[in-house]
PDB file of C-alpha atoms in Angstrom:
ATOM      1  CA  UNK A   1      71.644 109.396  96.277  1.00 71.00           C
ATOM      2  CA  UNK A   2      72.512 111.696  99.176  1.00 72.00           C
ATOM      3  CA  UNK A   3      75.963 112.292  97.902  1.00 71.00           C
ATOM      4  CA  UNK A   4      78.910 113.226 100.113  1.00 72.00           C
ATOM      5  CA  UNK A   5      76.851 116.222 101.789  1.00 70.00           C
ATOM      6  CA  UNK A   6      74.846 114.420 103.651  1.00 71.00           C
ATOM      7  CA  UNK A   7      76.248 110.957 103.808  1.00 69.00           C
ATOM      8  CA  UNK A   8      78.973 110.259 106.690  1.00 73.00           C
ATOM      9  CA  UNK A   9      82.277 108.180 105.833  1.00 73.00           C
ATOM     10  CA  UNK A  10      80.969 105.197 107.672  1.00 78.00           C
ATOM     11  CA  UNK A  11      77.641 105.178 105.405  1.00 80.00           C
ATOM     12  CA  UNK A  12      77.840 101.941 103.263  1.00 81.00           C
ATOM     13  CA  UNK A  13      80.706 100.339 104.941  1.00 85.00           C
ATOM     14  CA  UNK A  14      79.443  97.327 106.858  1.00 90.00           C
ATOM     15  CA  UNK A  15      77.461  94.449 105.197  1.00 92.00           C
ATOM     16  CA  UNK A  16      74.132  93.641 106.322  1.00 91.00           C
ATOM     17  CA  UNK A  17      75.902  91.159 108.607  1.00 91.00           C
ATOM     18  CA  UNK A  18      78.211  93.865 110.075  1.00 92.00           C
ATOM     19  CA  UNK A  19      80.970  93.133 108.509  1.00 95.00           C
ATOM     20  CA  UNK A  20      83.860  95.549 107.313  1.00 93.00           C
ATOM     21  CA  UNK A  21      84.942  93.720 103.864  1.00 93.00           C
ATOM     22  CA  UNK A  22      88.355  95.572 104.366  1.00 89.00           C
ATOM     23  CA  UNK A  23      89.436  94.325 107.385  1.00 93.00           C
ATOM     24  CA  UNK A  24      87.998  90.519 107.102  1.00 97.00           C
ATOM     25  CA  UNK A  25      90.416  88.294 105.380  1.00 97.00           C
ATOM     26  CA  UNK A  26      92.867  86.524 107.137  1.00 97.00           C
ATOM     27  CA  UNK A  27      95.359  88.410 109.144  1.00 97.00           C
ATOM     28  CA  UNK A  28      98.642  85.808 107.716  1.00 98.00           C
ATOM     29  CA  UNK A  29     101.110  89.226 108.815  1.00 98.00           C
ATOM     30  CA  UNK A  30     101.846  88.007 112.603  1.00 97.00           C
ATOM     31  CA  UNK A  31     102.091  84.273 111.321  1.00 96.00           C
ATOM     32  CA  UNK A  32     105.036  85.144 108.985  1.00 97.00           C
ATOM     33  CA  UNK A  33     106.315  87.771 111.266  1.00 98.00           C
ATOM     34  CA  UNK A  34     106.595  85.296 114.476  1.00 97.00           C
ATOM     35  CA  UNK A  35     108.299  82.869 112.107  1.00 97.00           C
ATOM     36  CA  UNK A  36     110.959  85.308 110.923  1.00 97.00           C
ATOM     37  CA  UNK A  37     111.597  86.256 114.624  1.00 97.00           C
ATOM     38  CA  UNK A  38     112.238  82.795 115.406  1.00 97.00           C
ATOM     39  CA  UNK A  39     114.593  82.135 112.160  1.00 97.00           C
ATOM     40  CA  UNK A  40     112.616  79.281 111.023  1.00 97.00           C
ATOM     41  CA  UNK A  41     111.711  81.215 107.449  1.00 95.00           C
ATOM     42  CA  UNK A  42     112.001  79.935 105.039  1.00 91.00           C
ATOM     43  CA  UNK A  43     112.956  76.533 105.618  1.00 93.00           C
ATOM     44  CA  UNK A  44     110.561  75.673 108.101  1.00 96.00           C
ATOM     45  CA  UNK A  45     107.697  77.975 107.386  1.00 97.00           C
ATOM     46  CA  UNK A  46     107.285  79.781 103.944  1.00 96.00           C
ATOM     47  CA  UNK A  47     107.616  82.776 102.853  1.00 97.00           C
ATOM     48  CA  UNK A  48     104.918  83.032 100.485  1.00 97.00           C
ATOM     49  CA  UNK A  49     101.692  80.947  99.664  1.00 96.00           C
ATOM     50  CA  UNK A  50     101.128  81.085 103.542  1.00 97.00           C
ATOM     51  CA  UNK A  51      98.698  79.209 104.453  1.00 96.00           C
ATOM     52  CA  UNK A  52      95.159  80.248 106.075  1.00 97.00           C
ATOM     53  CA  UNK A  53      95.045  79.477 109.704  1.00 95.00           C
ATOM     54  CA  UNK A  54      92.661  76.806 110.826  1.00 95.00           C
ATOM     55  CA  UNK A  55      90.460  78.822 113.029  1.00 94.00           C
ATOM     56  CA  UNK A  56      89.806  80.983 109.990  1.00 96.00           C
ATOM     57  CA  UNK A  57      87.718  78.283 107.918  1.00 92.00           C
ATOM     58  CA  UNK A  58      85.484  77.245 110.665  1.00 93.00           C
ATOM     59  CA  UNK A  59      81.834  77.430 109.869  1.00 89.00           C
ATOM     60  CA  UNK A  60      81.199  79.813 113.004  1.00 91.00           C
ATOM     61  CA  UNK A  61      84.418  82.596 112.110  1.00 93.00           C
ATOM     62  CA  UNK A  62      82.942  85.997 111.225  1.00 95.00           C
ATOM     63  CA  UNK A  63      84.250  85.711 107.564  1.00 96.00           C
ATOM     64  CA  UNK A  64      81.890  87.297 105.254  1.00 96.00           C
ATOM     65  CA  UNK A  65      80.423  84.882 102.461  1.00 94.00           C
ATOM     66  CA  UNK A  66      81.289  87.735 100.038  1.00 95.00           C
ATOM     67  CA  UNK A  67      85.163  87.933 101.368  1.00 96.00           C
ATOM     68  CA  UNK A  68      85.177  83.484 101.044  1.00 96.00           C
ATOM     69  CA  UNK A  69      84.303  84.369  97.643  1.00 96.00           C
ATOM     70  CA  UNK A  70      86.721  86.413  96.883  1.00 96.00           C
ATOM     71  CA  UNK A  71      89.293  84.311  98.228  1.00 97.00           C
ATOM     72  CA  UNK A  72      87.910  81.133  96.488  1.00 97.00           C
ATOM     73  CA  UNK A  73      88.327  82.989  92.981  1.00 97.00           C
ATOM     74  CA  UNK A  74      91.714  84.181  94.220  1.00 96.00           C
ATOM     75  CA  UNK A  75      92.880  80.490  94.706  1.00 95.00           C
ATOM     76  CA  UNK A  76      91.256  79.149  91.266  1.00 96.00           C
ATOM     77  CA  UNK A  77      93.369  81.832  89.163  1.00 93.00           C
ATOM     78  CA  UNK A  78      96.474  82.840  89.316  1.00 89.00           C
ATOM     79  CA  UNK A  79      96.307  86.426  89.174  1.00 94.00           C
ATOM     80  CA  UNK A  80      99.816  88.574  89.501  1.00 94.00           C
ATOM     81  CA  UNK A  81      98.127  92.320  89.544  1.00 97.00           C
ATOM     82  CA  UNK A  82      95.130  93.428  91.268  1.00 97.00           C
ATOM     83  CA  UNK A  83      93.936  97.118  92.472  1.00 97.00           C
ATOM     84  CA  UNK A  84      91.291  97.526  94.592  1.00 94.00           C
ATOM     85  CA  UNK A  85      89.420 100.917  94.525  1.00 94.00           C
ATOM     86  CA  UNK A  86      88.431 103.249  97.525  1.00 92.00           C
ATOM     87  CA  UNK A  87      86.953 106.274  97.544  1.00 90.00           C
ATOM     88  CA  UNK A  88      87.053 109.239 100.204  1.00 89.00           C
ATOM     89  CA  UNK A  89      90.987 110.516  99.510  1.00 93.00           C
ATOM     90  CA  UNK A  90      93.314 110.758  96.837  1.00 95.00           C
ATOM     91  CA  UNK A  91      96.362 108.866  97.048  1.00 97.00           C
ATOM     92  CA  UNK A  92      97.411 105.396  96.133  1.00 98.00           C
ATOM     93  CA  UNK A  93      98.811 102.862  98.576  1.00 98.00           C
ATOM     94  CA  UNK A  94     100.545  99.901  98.744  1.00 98.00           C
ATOM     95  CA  UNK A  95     101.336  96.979 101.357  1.00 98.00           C
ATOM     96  CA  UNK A  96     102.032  96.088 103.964  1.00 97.00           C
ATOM     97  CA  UNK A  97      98.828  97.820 105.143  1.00 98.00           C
ATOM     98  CA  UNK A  98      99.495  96.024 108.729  1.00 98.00           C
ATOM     99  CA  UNK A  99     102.317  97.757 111.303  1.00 98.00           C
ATOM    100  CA  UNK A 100     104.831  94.999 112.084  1.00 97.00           C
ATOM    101  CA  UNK A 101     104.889  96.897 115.800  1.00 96.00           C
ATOM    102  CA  UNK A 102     101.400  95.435 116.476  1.00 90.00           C
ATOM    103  CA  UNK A 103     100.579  98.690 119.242  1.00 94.00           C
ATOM    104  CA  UNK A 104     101.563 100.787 116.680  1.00 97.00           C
ATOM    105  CA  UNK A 105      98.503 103.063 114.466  1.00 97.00           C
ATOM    106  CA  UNK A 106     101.267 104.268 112.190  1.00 97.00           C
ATOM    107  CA  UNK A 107     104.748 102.464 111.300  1.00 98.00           C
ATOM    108  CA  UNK A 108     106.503 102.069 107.617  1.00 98.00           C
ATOM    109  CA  UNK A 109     106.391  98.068 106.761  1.00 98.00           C
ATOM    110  CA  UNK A 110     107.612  97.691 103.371  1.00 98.00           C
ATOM    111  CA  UNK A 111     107.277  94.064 101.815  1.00 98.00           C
ATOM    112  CA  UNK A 112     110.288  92.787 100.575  1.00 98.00           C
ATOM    113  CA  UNK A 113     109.327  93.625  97.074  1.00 97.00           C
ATOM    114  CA  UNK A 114     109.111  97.553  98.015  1.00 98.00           C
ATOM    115  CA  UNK A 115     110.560  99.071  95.173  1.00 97.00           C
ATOM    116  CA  UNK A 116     108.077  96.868  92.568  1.00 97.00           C
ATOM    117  CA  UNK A 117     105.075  98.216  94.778  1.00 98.00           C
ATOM    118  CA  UNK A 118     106.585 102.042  95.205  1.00 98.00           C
ATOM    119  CA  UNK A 119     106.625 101.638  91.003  1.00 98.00           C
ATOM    120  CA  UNK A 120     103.120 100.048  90.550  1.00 98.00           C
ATOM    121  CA  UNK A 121     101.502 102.991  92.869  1.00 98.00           C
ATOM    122  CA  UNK A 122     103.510 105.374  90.928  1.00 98.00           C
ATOM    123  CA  UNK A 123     102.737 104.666  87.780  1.00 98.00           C
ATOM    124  CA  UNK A 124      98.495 105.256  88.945  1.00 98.00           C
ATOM    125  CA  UNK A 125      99.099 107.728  90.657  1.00 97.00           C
ATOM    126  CA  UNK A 126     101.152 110.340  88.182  1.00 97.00           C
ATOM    127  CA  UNK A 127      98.720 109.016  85.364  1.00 97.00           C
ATOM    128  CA  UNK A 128      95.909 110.190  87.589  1.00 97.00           C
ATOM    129  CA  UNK A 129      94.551 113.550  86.218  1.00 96.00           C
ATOM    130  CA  UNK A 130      93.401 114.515  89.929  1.00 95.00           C
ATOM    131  CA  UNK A 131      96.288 113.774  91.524  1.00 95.00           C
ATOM    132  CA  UNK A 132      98.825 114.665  89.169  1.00 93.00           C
ATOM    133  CA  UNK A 133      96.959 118.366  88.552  1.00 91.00           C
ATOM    134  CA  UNK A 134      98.903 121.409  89.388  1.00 85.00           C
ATOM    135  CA  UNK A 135      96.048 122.781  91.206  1.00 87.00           C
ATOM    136  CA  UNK A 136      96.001 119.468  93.690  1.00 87.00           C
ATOM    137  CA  UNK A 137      94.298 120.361  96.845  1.00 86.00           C
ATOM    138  CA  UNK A 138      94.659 118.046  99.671  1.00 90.00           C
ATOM    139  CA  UNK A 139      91.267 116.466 100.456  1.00 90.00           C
ATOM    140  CA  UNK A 140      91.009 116.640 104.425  1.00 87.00           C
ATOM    141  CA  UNK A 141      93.905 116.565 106.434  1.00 89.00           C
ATOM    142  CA  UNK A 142      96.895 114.713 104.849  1.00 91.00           C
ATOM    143  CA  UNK A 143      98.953 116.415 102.286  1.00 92.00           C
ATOM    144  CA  UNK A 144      99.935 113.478 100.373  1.00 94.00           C
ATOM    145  CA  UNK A 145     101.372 115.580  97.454  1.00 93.00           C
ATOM    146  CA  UNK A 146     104.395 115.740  99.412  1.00 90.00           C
ATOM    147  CA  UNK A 147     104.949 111.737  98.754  1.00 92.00           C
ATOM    148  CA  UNK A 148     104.127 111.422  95.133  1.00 95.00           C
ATOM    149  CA  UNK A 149     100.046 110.910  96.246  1.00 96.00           C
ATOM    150  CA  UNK A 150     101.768 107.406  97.132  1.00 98.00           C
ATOM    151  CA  UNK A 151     102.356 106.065 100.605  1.00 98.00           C
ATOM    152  CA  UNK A 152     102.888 102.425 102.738  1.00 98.00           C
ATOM    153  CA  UNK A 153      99.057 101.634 103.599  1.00 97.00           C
ATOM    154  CA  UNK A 154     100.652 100.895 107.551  1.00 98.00           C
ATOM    155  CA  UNK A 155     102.543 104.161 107.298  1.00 98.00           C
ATOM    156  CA  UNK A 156      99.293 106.129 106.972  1.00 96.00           C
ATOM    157  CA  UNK A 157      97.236 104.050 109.113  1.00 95.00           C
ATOM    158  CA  UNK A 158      96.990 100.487 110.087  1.00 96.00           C
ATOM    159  CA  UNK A 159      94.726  97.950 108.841  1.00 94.00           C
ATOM    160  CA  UNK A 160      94.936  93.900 109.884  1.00 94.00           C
ATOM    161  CA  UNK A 161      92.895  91.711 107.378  1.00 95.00           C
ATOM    162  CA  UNK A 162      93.220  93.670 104.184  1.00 96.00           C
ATOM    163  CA  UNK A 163      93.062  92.475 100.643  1.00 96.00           C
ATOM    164  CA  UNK A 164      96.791  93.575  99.874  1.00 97.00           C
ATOM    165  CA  UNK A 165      98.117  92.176 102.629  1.00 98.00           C
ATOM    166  CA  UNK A 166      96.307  88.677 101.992  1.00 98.00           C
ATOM    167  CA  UNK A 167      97.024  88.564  97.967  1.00 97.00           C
ATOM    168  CA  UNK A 168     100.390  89.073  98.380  1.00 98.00           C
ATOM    169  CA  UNK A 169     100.686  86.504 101.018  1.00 98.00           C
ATOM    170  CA  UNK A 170      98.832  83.833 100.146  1.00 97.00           C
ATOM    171  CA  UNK A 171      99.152  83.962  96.405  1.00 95.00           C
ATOM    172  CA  UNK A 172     101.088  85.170  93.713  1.00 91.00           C
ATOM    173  CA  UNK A 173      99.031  88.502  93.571  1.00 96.00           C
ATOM    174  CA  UNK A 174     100.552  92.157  93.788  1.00 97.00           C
ATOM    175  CA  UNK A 175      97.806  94.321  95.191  1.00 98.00           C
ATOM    176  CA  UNK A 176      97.709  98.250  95.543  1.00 98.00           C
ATOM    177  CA  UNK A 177      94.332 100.499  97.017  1.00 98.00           C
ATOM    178  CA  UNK A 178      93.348 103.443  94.945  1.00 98.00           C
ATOM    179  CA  UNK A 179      91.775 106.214  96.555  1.00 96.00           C
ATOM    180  CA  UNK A 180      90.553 107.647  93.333  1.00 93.00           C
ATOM    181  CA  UNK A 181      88.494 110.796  94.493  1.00 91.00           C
ATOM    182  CA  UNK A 182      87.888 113.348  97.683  1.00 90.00           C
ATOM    183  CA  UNK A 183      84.290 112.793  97.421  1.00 87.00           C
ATOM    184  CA  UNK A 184      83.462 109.284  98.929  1.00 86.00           C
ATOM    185  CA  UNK A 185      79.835 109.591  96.931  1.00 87.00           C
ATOM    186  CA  UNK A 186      79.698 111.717  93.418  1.00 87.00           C
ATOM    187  CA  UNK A 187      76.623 112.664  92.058  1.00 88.00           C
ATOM    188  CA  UNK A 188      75.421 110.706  89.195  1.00 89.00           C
ATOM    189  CA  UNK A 189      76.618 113.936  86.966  1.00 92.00           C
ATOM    190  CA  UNK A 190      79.896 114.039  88.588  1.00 91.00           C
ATOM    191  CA  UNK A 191      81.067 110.722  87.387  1.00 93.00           C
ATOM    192  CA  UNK A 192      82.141 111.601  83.626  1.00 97.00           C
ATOM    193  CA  UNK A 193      84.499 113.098  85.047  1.00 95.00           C
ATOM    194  CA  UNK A 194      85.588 110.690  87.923  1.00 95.00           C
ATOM    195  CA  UNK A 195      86.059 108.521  85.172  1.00 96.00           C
ATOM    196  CA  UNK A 196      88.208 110.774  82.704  1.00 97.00           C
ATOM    197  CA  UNK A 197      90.575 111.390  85.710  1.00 96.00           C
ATOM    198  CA  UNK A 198      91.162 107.342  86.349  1.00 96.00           C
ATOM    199  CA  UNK A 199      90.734 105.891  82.878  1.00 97.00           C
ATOM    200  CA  UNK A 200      94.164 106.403  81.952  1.00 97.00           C
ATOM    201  CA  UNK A 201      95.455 105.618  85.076  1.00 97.00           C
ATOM    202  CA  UNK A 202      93.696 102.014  84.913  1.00 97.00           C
ATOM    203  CA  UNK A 203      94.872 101.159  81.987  1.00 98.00           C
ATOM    204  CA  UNK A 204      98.645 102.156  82.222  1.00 98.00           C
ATOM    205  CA  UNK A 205      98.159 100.416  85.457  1.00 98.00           C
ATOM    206  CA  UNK A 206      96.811  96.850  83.757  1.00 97.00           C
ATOM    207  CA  UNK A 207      99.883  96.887  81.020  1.00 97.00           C
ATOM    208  CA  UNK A 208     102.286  96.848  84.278  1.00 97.00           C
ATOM    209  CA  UNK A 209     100.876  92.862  84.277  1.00 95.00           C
ATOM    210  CA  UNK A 210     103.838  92.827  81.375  1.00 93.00           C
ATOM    211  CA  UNK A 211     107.198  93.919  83.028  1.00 91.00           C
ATOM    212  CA  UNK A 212     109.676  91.670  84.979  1.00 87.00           C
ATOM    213  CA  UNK A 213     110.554  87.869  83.457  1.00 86.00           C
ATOM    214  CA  UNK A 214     108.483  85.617  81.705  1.00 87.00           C
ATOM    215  CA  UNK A 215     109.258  81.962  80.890  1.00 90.00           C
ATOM    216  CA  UNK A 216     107.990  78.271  81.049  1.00 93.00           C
ATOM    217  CA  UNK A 217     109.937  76.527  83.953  1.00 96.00           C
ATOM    218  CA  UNK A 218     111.061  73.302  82.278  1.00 97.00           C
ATOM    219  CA  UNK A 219     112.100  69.904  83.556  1.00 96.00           C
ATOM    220  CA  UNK A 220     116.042  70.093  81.328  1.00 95.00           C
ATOM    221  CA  UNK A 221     115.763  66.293  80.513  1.00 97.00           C
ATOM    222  CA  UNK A 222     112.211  65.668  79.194  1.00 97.00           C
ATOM    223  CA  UNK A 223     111.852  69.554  78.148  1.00 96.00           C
ATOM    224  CA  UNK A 224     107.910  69.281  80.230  1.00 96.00           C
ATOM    225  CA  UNK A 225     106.316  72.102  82.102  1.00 96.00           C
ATOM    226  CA  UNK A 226     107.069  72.032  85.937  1.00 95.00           C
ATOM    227  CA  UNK A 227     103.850  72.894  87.454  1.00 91.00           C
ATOM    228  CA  UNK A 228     104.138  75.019  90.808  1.00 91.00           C
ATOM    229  CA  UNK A 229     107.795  75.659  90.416  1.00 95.00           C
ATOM    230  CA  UNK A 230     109.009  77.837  92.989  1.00 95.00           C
ATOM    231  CA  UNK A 231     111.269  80.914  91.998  1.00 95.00           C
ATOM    232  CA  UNK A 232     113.593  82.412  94.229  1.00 95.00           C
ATOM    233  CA  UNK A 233     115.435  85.699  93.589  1.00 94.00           C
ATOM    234  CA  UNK A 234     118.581  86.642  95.888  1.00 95.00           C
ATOM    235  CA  UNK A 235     118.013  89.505  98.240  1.00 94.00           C
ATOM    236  CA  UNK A 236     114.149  89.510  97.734  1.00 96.00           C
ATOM    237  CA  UNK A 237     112.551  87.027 100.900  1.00 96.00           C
ATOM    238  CA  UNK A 238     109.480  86.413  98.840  1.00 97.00           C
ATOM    239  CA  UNK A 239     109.447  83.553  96.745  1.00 96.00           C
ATOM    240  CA  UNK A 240     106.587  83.174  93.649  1.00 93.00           C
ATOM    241  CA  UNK A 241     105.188  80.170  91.876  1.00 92.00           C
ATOM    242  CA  UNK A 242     104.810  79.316  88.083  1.00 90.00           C
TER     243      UNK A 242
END
């Protein structure tokens, strides 16, 4: 109710348990990152569907009930496309969202499927009637306009623990963060409008669920379903599952 003027960026950002949602789910980055440093990906440790360390699931780990949730529904449904939405900027941003140099606030880390992420924040982003308007005004201090209103989520500041990070690690899920407006808090009469700038932004955004390959995986001699199959495409060191 007290809108952007009087409400500071950290207003609303911790739960009641003091807990930043955004930062909470399992850092799986340095795991995968140790093991390609040591050549043992992905024969010996995978390169997808990581799995959630141990010390994680305890009962006494400051994990959010809301972020178990999330991660529970995440692991019952296969979901390929996800965006999560952010307010306080305009710009859309893609993993990783973690530096691979881990001293480093600011450092480019691409995921091996770069150019599919660089496309999915692209297509929000030039869709977006704020961000795409000729009379674009940078919202604080970063001129994103320069990139497209697109950038690597590590190359504008780092973040271990994110959603993005953790749905494209763990599952089959390609995530990108929308920033969708300057103001972090819009007045109840300033949302009409919010919502003209992103509505056709979501939507082109939700038919991207439809481009690449699609197929059943079949076993060639009995013509059944092969549940789990893992697909593997040369030059990309990021395997998927059926």
């Amino acid at each position: 109710r007290q809108g952007s003027e009087l409400a500071g960026w950290a207003m609303g950002r911790w739960t009641y348990e003091g807990i930043d949602l955004n930062h909470n789910f399992a850092d799986l980055n340095t795991a995968l990152w140790d093991a390609e440093d040591n050549d043992l990906v992905p024969h010996e440790f995978p390169n997808h569907y990581i799995p959630i360390p141990e010390y994680y699931t305890f009962a006494n780990a400051t994990v959010a009930p809301e972020t178990r949730a999330v991660i529970a529904w995440m692991q019952r449904y296969p979901f390929v496309l996800s965006a999560n939405l952010h307010g306080g900027e305009l710009v859309v941003t893609y993993p990783f969202d973690m530096t691979r140099t881990y001293w480093k606030a600011q450092e480019l880390t691409p995921t091996p499927d770069d150019g599919v992420f660089r496309w999915l924040a692209t297509v929000y982003a030039t869709a977006n009637l704020a961000m795409a308007s000729g009379e674009r005004r940078r919202c604080h201090y970063d001129d994103f306009t320069r990139f497209g209103n697109i950038i690597n989520g590590a190359n504008w500041h780092t973040v271990a623990g994110s959603m993005n990070d953790f749905s494209y690690l763990h599952t089959n899920c390609f995530e990108i963060t929308v920033e969708l407006s300057c103001d972090k808090f819009p007045h109840a009469s300033e949302l009409p409008e919010e919502w003209e700038n992103n509505r056709e932004s979501l939507l082109l955004f939700m038919e991207q669920v439809h481009r690449g390959i699609k197929g059943v995986v079949r076993d060639s001699d009995t013509e059944r379903g092969i549940p789990n199959a893992i697909i593997a495409v040369d030059g990309i060191n990021h395997d998927v599952r059926t």
